[in-house]
Amino acid sequence: MQLGLSTAAFYGRWETEEAAAAIAKLPIDCAEVFLQSDSENTSAFASLVKKNLGDVVCTSVHPLGGYENYMAGRPARQVKDAFDHFEAVLDAGETLGAKTFVYHGRNTPLLSPLPWNLKWNIEAIVPMCELAEARGMVIGWENVCWCQLTEPERVLEAKAALPQVRFTLDIKQAMRAGRNPIEYVHAMGDQLCNVHVCDWTADGKLCLPGEGVFDFGALMRALADVGYDGPVIMEPYLALITSDEALLRSIAFMRNKMKE
């Protein structure tokens, strides 16, 4: 497994290319690039970010969402515009060398769960997978408590219906859905391609890995059990990084857990 950090960890502190330059100085193996505005969804901008990452490999790209609701919409023009947006991000991801496109899927403005609609998801994801494959990438559908992929049971249904799709596990989203993240590891199995980690206190407040109560040793054992050998991306919100020293301690903590 490779230890990584998302540029989203610095969202609001630095621009994406500045976050990439900061990540290049940290003791990590890889990065997920969060493209935080439409103007960043270009190969030219991706080239700058890749240069600033230096020797740190970009393993995944994660765009600012919003258009995903329209990828299986009814108006043809709406669908086309959504897919044009999606392809722009894919092109940027290909330039970055990313192998995974992190996909949230359909959501509501209220951030509340939507009724499960497997047919809708298939209509959107099948062409997405084809476009991604043409660029050497896969769709890493992420479990998000306010989108479609909320529970391990839904993961199993999606996995059976969409063998070409891959999954991104977000452990804090599992916690927020009231489920054990390890349930998702076993459900995603050999289609797991990306992991997002954070930590939380006993009362559910988010914190840096190593500052909370989550059992990362159990997570690493579960990942090993399903043969996972991909990136483990630290994805803390900026407010959780109280100092550069705290971030370095958290990186060291994760490194030790992965070695165990």
mmCIF file of N, CA, C and O in Angstrom, residues 80-159:
data_model
loop_
_atom_site.group_PDB
_atom_site.id
_atom_site.type_symbol
_atom_site.label_atom_id
_atom_site.label_comp_id
_atom_site.label_asym_id
_atom_site.label_seq_id
_atom_site.Cartn_x
_atom_site.Cartn_y
_atom_site.Cartn_z
ATOM 1 N N LYS A 80 -25.438 16.109 -22.063
ATOM 2 C CA LYS A 80 -24.231 16.391 -22.842
ATOM 3 C C LYS A 80 -23.304 17.345 -22.090
ATOM 4 O O LYS A 80 -22.087 17.126 -22.031
ATOM 5 N N ASP A 81 -23.876 18.404 -21.509
ATOM 6 C CA ASP A 81 -23.050 19.363 -20.771
ATOM 7 C C ASP A 81 -22.369 18.703 -19.577
ATOM 8 O O ASP A 81 -21.196 18.971 -19.276
ATOM 9 N N ALA A 82 -23.105 17.832 -18.890
ATOM 10 C CA ALA A 82 -22.531 17.138 -17.739
ATOM 11 C C ALA A 82 -21.379 16.229 -18.167
ATOM 12 O O ALA A 82 -20.327 16.177 -17.507
ATOM 13 N N PHE A 83 -21.557 15.521 -19.272
ATOM 14 C CA PHE A 83 -20.493 14.645 -19.746
ATOM 15 C C PHE A 83 -19.315 15.438 -20.304
ATOM 16 O O PHE A 83 -18.156 15.002 -20.187
ATOM 17 N N ASP A 84 -19.561 16.607 -20.883
ATOM 18 C CA ASP A 84 -18.449 17.465 -21.315
ATOM 19 C C ASP A 84 -17.603 17.874 -20.112
ATOM 20 O O ASP A 84 -16.366 17.879 -20.175
ATOM 21 N N HIS A 85 -18.274 18.217 -19.024
ATOM 22 C CA HIS A 85 -17.582 18.573 -17.779
ATOM 23 C C HIS A 85 -16.759 17.382 -17.285
ATOM 24 O O HIS A 85 -15.582 17.524 -16.932
ATOM 25 N N PHE A 86 -17.389 16.223 -17.270
ATOM 26 C CA PHE A 86 -16.738 14.998 -16.818
ATOM 27 C C PHE A 86 -15.497 14.694 -17.664
ATOM 28 O O PHE A 86 -14.431 14.371 -17.131
ATOM 29 N N GLU A 87 -15.618 14.818 -18.983
ATOM 30 C CA GLU A 87 -14.478 14.519 -19.849
ATOM 31 C C GLU A 87 -13.343 15.515 -19.667
ATOM 32 O O GLU A 87 -12.166 15.147 -19.789
ATOM 33 N N ALA A 88 -13.669 16.762 -19.354
ATOM 34 C CA ALA A 88 -12.617 17.746 -19.083
ATOM 35 C C ALA A 88 -11.802 17.341 -17.862
ATOM 36 O O ALA A 88 -10.567 17.438 -17.848
ATOM 37 N N VAL A 89 -12.506 16.833 -16.842
ATOM 38 C CA VAL A 89 -11.793 16.372 -15.645
ATOM 39 C C VAL A 89 -10.977 15.119 -15.962
ATOM 40 O O VAL A 89 -9.837 14.974 -15.494
ATOM 41 N N LEU A 90 -11.531 14.219 -16.769
ATOM 42 C CA LEU A 90 -10.779 13.038 -17.180
ATOM 43 C C LEU A 90 -9.491 13.423 -17.905
ATOM 44 O O LEU A 90 -8.430 12.831 -17.667
ATOM 45 N N ASP A 91 -9.580 14.404 -18.788
ATOM 46 C CA ASP A 91 -8.389 14.846 -19.523
ATOM 47 C C ASP A 91 -7.336 15.397 -18.567
ATOM 48 O O ASP A 91 -6.143 15.122 -18.715
ATOM 49 N N ALA A 92 -7.799 16.167 -17.587
ATOM 50 C CA ALA A 92 -6.869 16.683 -16.580
ATOM 51 C C ALA A 92 -6.263 15.530 -15.781
ATOM 52 O O ALA A 92 -5.057 15.502 -15.501
ATOM 53 N N GLY A 93 -7.101 14.557 -15.420
ATOM 54 C CA GLY A 93 -6.615 13.400 -14.673
ATOM 55 C C GLY A 93 -5.597 12.593 -15.446
ATOM 56 O O GLY A 93 -4.598 12.125 -14.886
ATOM 57 N N GLU A 94 -5.838 12.431 -16.744
ATOM 58 C CA GLU A 94 -4.889 11.692 -17.583
ATOM 59 C C GLU A 94 -3.541 12.408 -17.615
ATOM 60 O O GLU A 94 -2.487 11.772 -17.515
ATOM 61 N N THR A 95 -3.565 13.718 -17.730
ATOM 62 C CA THR A 95 -2.326 14.498 -17.721
ATOM 63 C C THR A 95 -1.595 14.351 -16.393
ATOM 64 O O THR A 95 -0.362 14.252 -16.350
ATOM 65 N N LEU A 96 -2.346 14.301 -15.306
ATOM 66 C CA LEU A 96 -1.744 14.132 -13.980
ATOM 67 C C LEU A 96 -1.163 12.739 -13.778
ATOM 68 O O LEU A 96 -0.364 12.528 -12.865
ATOM 69 N N GLY A 97 -1.585 11.788 -14.611
ATOM 70 C CA GLY A 97 -1.157 10.404 -14.430
ATOM 71 C C GLY A 97 -2.055 9.636 -13.485
ATOM 72 O O GLY A 97 -1.726 8.514 -13.076
ATOM 73 N N ALA A 98 -3.212 10.223 -13.139
ATOM 74 C CA ALA A 98 -4.139 9.567 -12.212
ATOM 75 C C ALA A 98 -4.746 8.321 -12.841
ATOM 76 O O ALA A 98 -5.015 8.289 -14.040
ATOM 77 N N LYS A 99 -4.979 7.320 -12.038
ATOM 78 C CA LYS A 99 -5.610 6.084 -12.501
ATOM 79 C C LYS A 99 -7.064 5.969 -12.041
ATOM 80 O O LYS A 99 -7.801 5.113 -12.534
ATOM 81 N N THR A 100 -7.466 6.834 -11.087
ATOM 82 C CA THR A 100 -8.812 6.756 -10.537
ATOM 83 C C THR A 100 -9.496 8.113 -10.565
ATOM 84 O O THR A 100 -8.896 9.128 -10.190
ATOM 85 N N PHE A 101 -10.747 8.112 -11.021
ATOM 86 C CA PHE A 101 -11.618 9.286 -10.949
ATOM 87 C C PHE A 101 -12.576 9.044 -9.795
ATOM 88 O O PHE A 101 -13.368 8.090 -9.827
ATOM 89 N N VAL A 102 -12.508 9.864 -8.766
ATOM 90 C CA VAL A 102 -13.363 9.673 -7.594
ATOM 91 C C VAL A 102 -14.738 10.276 -7.878
ATOM 92 O O VAL A 102 -14.871 11.462 -8.190
ATOM 93 N N TYR A 103 -15.750 9.425 -7.770
ATOM 94 C CA TYR A 103 -17.114 9.780 -8.157
ATOM 95 C C TYR A 103 -18.045 9.698 -6.962
ATOM 96 O O TYR A 103 -18.168 8.654 -6.324
ATOM 97 N N HIS A 104 -18.696 10.818 -6.626
ATOM 98 C CA HIS A 104 -19.675 10.822 -5.542
ATOM 99 C C HIS A 104 -21.004 10.235 -5.986
ATOM 100 O O HIS A 104 -21.640 9.493 -5.251
ATOM 101 N N GLY A 105 -21.449 10.632 -7.166
ATOM 102 C CA GLY A 105 -22.756 10.203 -7.633
ATOM 103 C C GLY A 105 -23.858 11.170 -7.259
ATOM 104 O O GLY A 105 -23.621 12.251 -6.716
ATOM 105 N N ARG A 106 -25.064 10.787 -7.560
ATOM 106 C CA ARG A 106 -26.222 11.650 -7.389
ATOM 107 C C ARG A 106 -26.431 12.020 -5.922
ATOM 108 O O ARG A 106 -26.236 11.213 -5.020
ATOM 109 N N ASN A 107 -26.847 13.277 -5.690
ATOM 110 C CA ASN A 107 -27.076 13.756 -4.337
ATOM 111 C C ASN A 107 -28.199 14.790 -4.345
ATOM 112 O O ASN A 107 -28.709 15.160 -5.399
ATOM 113 N N THR A 108 -28.560 15.263 -3.163
ATOM 114 C CA THR A 108 -29.572 16.308 -3.048
ATOM 115 C C THR A 108 -28.953 17.536 -2.400
ATOM 116 O O THR A 108 -27.988 17.430 -1.633
ATOM 117 N N PRO A 109 -29.502 18.739 -2.669
ATOM 118 C CA PRO A 109 -28.983 19.952 -2.028
ATOM 119 C C PRO A 109 -29.076 19.908 -0.513
ATOM 120 O O PRO A 109 -28.342 20.574 0.192
ATOM 121 N N LEU A 110 -30.017 19.116 -0.001
ATOM 122 C CA LEU A 110 -30.199 19.011 1.448
ATOM 123 C C LEU A 110 -29.195 18.063 2.083
ATOM 124 O O LEU A 110 -29.166 17.899 3.294
ATOM 125 N N LEU A 111 -28.358 17.422 1.267
ATOM 126 C CA LEU A 111 -27.375 16.448 1.740
ATOM 127 C C LEU A 111 -28.042 15.320 2.526
ATOM 128 O O LEU A 111 -27.506 14.821 3.517
ATOM 129 N N SER A 112 -29.213 14.926 2.082
ATOM 130 C CA SER A 112 -29.920 13.811 2.716
ATOM 131 C C SER A 112 -29.943 12.627 1.754
ATOM 132 O O SER A 112 -29.856 12.814 0.535
ATOM 133 N N PRO A 113 -30.039 11.415 2.267
ATOM 134 C CA PRO A 113 -29.989 10.242 1.384
ATOM 135 C C PRO A 113 -31.118 10.229 0.357
ATOM 136 O O PRO A 113 -32.252 10.598 0.653
ATOM 137 N N LEU A 114 -30.813 9.805 -0.847
ATOM 138 C CA LEU A 114 -31.807 9.624 -1.899
ATOM 139 C C LEU A 114 -32.233 8.162 -1.951
ATOM 140 O O LEU A 114 -31.446 7.279 -1.612
ATOM 141 N N PRO A 115 -33.457 7.892 -2.388
ATOM 142 C CA PRO A 115 -33.850 6.489 -2.602
ATOM 143 C C PRO A 115 -32.877 5.824 -3.577
ATOM 144 O O PRO A 115 -32.429 6.445 -4.540
ATOM 145 N N TRP A 116 -32.551 4.599 -3.307
ATOM 146 C CA TRP A 116 -31.602 3.843 -4.129
ATOM 147 C C TRP A 116 -32.209 3.573 -5.496
ATOM 148 O O TRP A 116 -33.326 3.073 -5.608
ATOM 149 N N ASN A 117 -31.487 3.931 -6.555
ATOM 150 C CA ASN A 117 -31.966 3.752 -7.923
ATOM 151 C C ASN A 117 -30.835 3.157 -8.751
ATOM 152 O O ASN A 117 -30.045 3.880 -9.355
ATOM 153 N N LEU A 118 -30.744 1.831 -8.756
ATOM 154 C CA LEU A 118 -29.646 1.164 -9.437
ATOM 155 C C LEU A 118 -29.692 1.408 -10.940
ATOM 156 O O LEU A 118 -28.650 1.614 -11.578
ATOM 157 N N LYS A 119 -30.881 1.440 -11.511
ATOM 158 C CA LYS A 119 -31.012 1.663 -12.957
ATOM 159 C C LYS A 119 -30.435 3.025 -13.352
ATOM 160 O O LYS A 119 -29.698 3.144 -14.333
ATOM 161 N N TRP A 120 -30.764 4.055 -12.608
ATOM 162 C CA TRP A 120 -30.230 5.396 -12.873
ATOM 163 C C TRP A 120 -28.702 5.381 -12.833
ATOM 164 O O TRP A 120 -28.037 5.951 -13.691
ATOM 165 N N ASN A 121 -28.171 4.714 -11.820
ATOM 166 C CA ASN A 121 -26.717 4.665 -11.676
ATOM 167 C C ASN A 121 -26.050 3.925 -12.831
ATOM 168 O O ASN A 121 -25.003 4.343 -13.329
ATOM 169 N N ILE A 122 -26.650 2.831 -13.280
ATOM 170 C CA ILE A 122 -26.095 2.074 -14.401
ATOM 171 C C ILE A 122 -26.065 2.938 -15.659
ATOM 172 O O ILE A 122 -25.062 2.970 -16.379
ATOM 173 N N GLU A 123 -27.160 3.682 -15.904
ATOM 174 C CA GLU A 123 -27.226 4.535 -17.088
ATOM 175 C C GLU A 123 -26.111 5.568 -17.114
ATOM 176 O O GLU A 123 -25.577 5.902 -18.175
ATOM 177 N N ALA A 124 -25.745 6.081 -15.967
ATOM 178 C CA ALA A 124 -24.684 7.082 -15.900
ATOM 179 C C ALA A 124 -23.300 6.454 -15.906
ATOM 180 O O ALA A 124 -22.388 6.920 -16.599
ATOM 181 N N ILE A 125 -23.122 5.388 -15.132
ATOM 182 C CA ILE A 125 -21.774 4.881 -14.873
ATOM 183 C C ILE A 125 -21.209 4.058 -16.026
ATOM 184 O O ILE A 125 -19.991 4.106 -16.276
ATOM 185 N N VAL A 126 -22.030 3.329 -16.766
ATOM 186 C CA VAL A 126 -21.502 2.535 -17.878
ATOM 187 C C VAL A 126 -20.757 3.413 -18.890
ATOM 188 O O VAL A 126 -19.598 3.136 -19.223
ATOM 189 N N PRO A 127 -21.356 4.500 -19.405
ATOM 190 C CA PRO A 127 -20.590 5.346 -20.327
ATOM 191 C C PRO A 127 -19.425 6.063 -19.648
ATOM 192 O O PRO A 127 -18.393 6.318 -20.278
ATOM 193 N N MET A 128 -19.562 6.364 -18.371
ATOM 194 C CA MET A 128 -18.447 6.975 -17.641
ATOM 195 C C MET A 128 -17.241 6.036 -17.619
ATOM 196 O O MET A 128 -16.101 6.462 -17.836
ATOM 197 N N CYS A 129 -17.501 4.772 -17.334
ATOM 198 C CA CYS A 129 -16.412 3.789 -17.288
ATOM 199 C C CYS A 129 -15.733 3.655 -18.646
ATOM 200 O O CYS A 129 -14.503 3.521 -18.725
ATOM 201 N N GLU A 130 -16.516 3.701 -19.718
ATOM 202 C CA GLU A 130 -15.947 3.582 -21.063
ATOM 203 C C GLU A 130 -15.040 4.767 -21.384
ATOM 204 O O GLU A 130 -13.943 4.598 -21.921
ATOM 205 N N LEU A 131 -15.484 5.967 -21.041
ATOM 206 C CA LEU A 131 -14.685 7.164 -21.303
ATOM 207 C C LEU A 131 -13.414 7.177 -20.441
ATOM 208 O O LEU A 131 -12.344 7.600 -20.890
ATOM 209 N N ALA A 132 -13.545 6.716 -19.206
ATOM 210 C CA ALA A 132 -12.379 6.654 -18.328
ATOM 211 C C ALA A 132 -11.369 5.617 -18.818
ATOM 212 O O ALA A 132 -10.156 5.873 -18.840
ATOM 213 N N GLU A 133 -11.877 4.462 -19.225
ATOM 214 C CA GLU A 133 -10.987 3.396 -19.698
ATOM 215 C C GLU A 133 -10.164 3.848 -20.898
ATOM 216 O O GLU A 133 -8.986 3.480 -21.031
ATOM 217 N N ALA A 134 -10.754 4.662 -21.767
ATOM 218 C CA ALA A 134 -10.034 5.160 -22.936
ATOM 219 C C ALA A 134 -8.846 6.031 -22.547
ATOM 220 O O ALA A 134 -7.937 6.247 -23.348
ATOM 221 N N ARG A 135 -8.840 6.504 -21.315
ATOM 222 C CA ARG A 135 -7.746 7.341 -20.818
ATOM 223 C C ARG A 135 -6.909 6.606 -19.771
ATOM 224 O O ARG A 135 -6.144 7.221 -19.035
ATOM 225 N N GLY A 136 -7.089 5.307 -19.686
ATOM 226 C CA GLY A 136 -6.306 4.518 -18.732
ATOM 227 C C GLY A 136 -6.735 4.700 -17.293
ATOM 228 O O GLY A 136 -5.939 4.495 -16.372
ATOM 229 N N MET A 137 -8.007 5.064 -17.089
ATOM 230 C CA MET A 137 -8.505 5.340 -15.746
ATOM 231 C C MET A 137 -9.721 4.469 -15.426
ATOM 232 O O MET A 137 -10.313 3.860 -16.318
ATOM 233 N N VAL A 138 -10.069 4.429 -14.151
ATOM 234 C CA VAL A 138 -11.282 3.743 -13.701
ATOM 235 C C VAL A 138 -12.122 4.718 -12.886
ATOM 236 O O VAL A 138 -11.621 5.726 -12.382
ATOM 237 N N ILE A 139 -13.405 4.403 -12.773
ATOM 238 C CA ILE A 139 -14.296 5.165 -11.895
ATOM 239 C C ILE A 139 -14.235 4.552 -10.507
ATOM 240 O O ILE A 139 -14.521 3.361 -10.334
ATOM 241 N N GLY A 140 -13.852 5.348 -9.516
ATOM 242 C CA GLY A 140 -13.823 4.899 -8.133
ATOM 243 C C GLY A 140 -15.027 5.465 -7.394
ATOM 244 O O GLY A 140 -14.943 6.534 -6.782
ATOM 245 N N TRP A 141 -16.164 4.746 -7.476
ATOM 246 C CA TRP A 141 -17.414 5.211 -6.875
ATOM 247 C C TRP A 141 -17.262 5.205 -5.355
ATOM 248 O O TRP A 141 -16.984 4.168 -4.744
ATOM 249 N N GLU A 142 -17.477 6.353 -4.740
ATOM 250 C CA GLU A 142 -17.216 6.528 -3.311
ATOM 251 C C GLU A 142 -18.482 6.376 -2.476
ATOM 252 O O GLU A 142 -19.542 6.892 -2.836
ATOM 253 N N ASN A 143 -18.355 5.671 -1.361
ATOM 254 C CA ASN A 143 -19.467 5.633 -0.413
ATOM 255 C C ASN A 143 -19.569 6.993 0.282
ATOM 256 O O ASN A 143 -18.609 7.479 0.875
ATOM 257 N N VAL A 144 -20.715 7.632 0.125
ATOM 258 C CA VAL A 144 -20.969 8.949 0.712
ATOM 259 C C VAL A 144 -22.360 8.911 1.328
ATOM 260 O O VAL A 144 -23.324 8.546 0.661
ATOM 261 N N CYS A 145 -22.469 9.293 2.594
ATOM 262 C CA CYS A 145 -23.722 9.081 3.324
ATOM 263 C C CYS A 145 -24.874 9.912 2.790
ATOM 264 O O CYS A 145 -26.038 9.595 3.063
ATOM 265 N N TRP A 146 -24.591 10.958 2.024
ATOM 266 C CA TRP A 146 -25.669 11.798 1.481
ATOM 267 C C TRP A 146 -25.829 11.642 -0.040
ATOM 268 O O TRP A 146 -26.519 12.444 -0.680
ATOM 269 N N CYS A 147 -25.202 10.623 -0.601
ATOM 270 C CA CYS A 147 -25.352 10.337 -2.027
ATOM 271 C C CYS A 147 -26.031 8.975 -2.212
ATOM 272 O O CYS A 147 -26.819 8.558 -1.378
ATOM 273 N N GLN A 148 -25.710 8.266 -3.275
ATOM 274 C CA GLN A 148 -26.384 6.998 -3.565
ATOM 275 C C GLN A 148 -25.732 5.796 -2.886
ATOM 276 O O GLN A 148 -26.411 4.900 -2.400
ATOM 277 N N LEU A 149 -24.410 5.792 -2.832
ATOM 278 C CA LEU A 149 -23.714 4.606 -2.324
ATOM 279 C C LEU A 149 -23.501 4.754 -0.817
ATOM 280 O O LEU A 149 -22.408 5.061 -0.349
ATOM 281 N N THR A 150 -24.566 4.508 -0.074
ATOM 282 C CA THR A 150 -24.548 4.799 1.352
ATOM 283 C C THR A 150 -24.206 3.603 2.229
ATOM 284 O O THR A 150 -23.611 3.761 3.292
ATOM 285 N N GLU A 151 -24.591 2.403 1.813
ATOM 286 C CA GLU A 151 -24.497 1.224 2.672
ATOM 287 C C GLU A 151 -23.748 0.086 1.968
ATOM 288 O O GLU A 151 -23.735 0.019 0.735
ATOM 289 N N PRO A 152 -23.155 -0.833 2.737
ATOM 290 C CA PRO A 152 -22.475 -1.983 2.122
ATOM 291 C C PRO A 152 -23.404 -2.818 1.243
ATOM 292 O O PRO A 152 -22.964 -3.378 0.234
ATOM 293 N N GLU A 153 -24.674 -2.881 1.612
ATOM 294 C CA GLU A 153 -25.627 -3.655 0.823
ATOM 295 C C GLU A 153 -25.785 -3.063 -0.583
ATOM 296 O O GLU A 153 -25.909 -3.794 -1.578
ATOM 297 N N ARG A 154 -25.760 -1.748 -0.679
ATOM 298 C CA ARG A 154 -25.830 -1.102 -1.986
ATOM 299 C C ARG A 154 -24.541 -1.345 -2.775
ATOM 300 O O ARG A 154 -24.579 -1.493 -3.998
ATOM 301 N N VAL A 155 -23.428 -1.359 -2.064
ATOM 302 C CA VAL A 155 -22.151 -1.671 -2.723
ATOM 303 C C VAL A 155 -22.230 -3.037 -3.387
ATOM 304 O O VAL A 155 -21.818 -3.216 -4.542
ATOM 305 N N LEU A 156 -22.767 -4.018 -2.683
ATOM 306 C CA LEU A 156 -22.858 -5.373 -3.226
ATOM 307 C C LEU A 156 -23.751 -5.413 -4.463
ATOM 308 O O LEU A 156 -23.436 -6.093 -5.445
ATOM 309 N N GLU A 157 -24.862 -4.680 -4.433
ATOM 310 C CA GLU A 157 -25.740 -4.625 -5.605
ATOM 311 C C GLU A 157 -25.028 -3.974 -6.784
ATOM 312 O O GLU A 157 -25.112 -4.453 -7.928
ATOM 313 N N ALA A 158 -24.339 -2.861 -6.525
ATOM 314 C CA ALA A 158 -23.629 -2.155 -7.586
ATOM 315 C C ALA A 158 -22.502 -3.011 -8.153
ATOM 316 O O ALA A 158 -22.272 -3.043 -9.364
ATOM 317 N N LYS A 159 -21.818 -3.713 -7.276
ATOM 318 C CA LYS A 159 -20.709 -4.572 -7.692
ATOM 319 C C LYS A 159 -21.184 -5.677 -8.621
ATOM 320 O O LYS A 159 -20.526 -5.999 -9.626
#
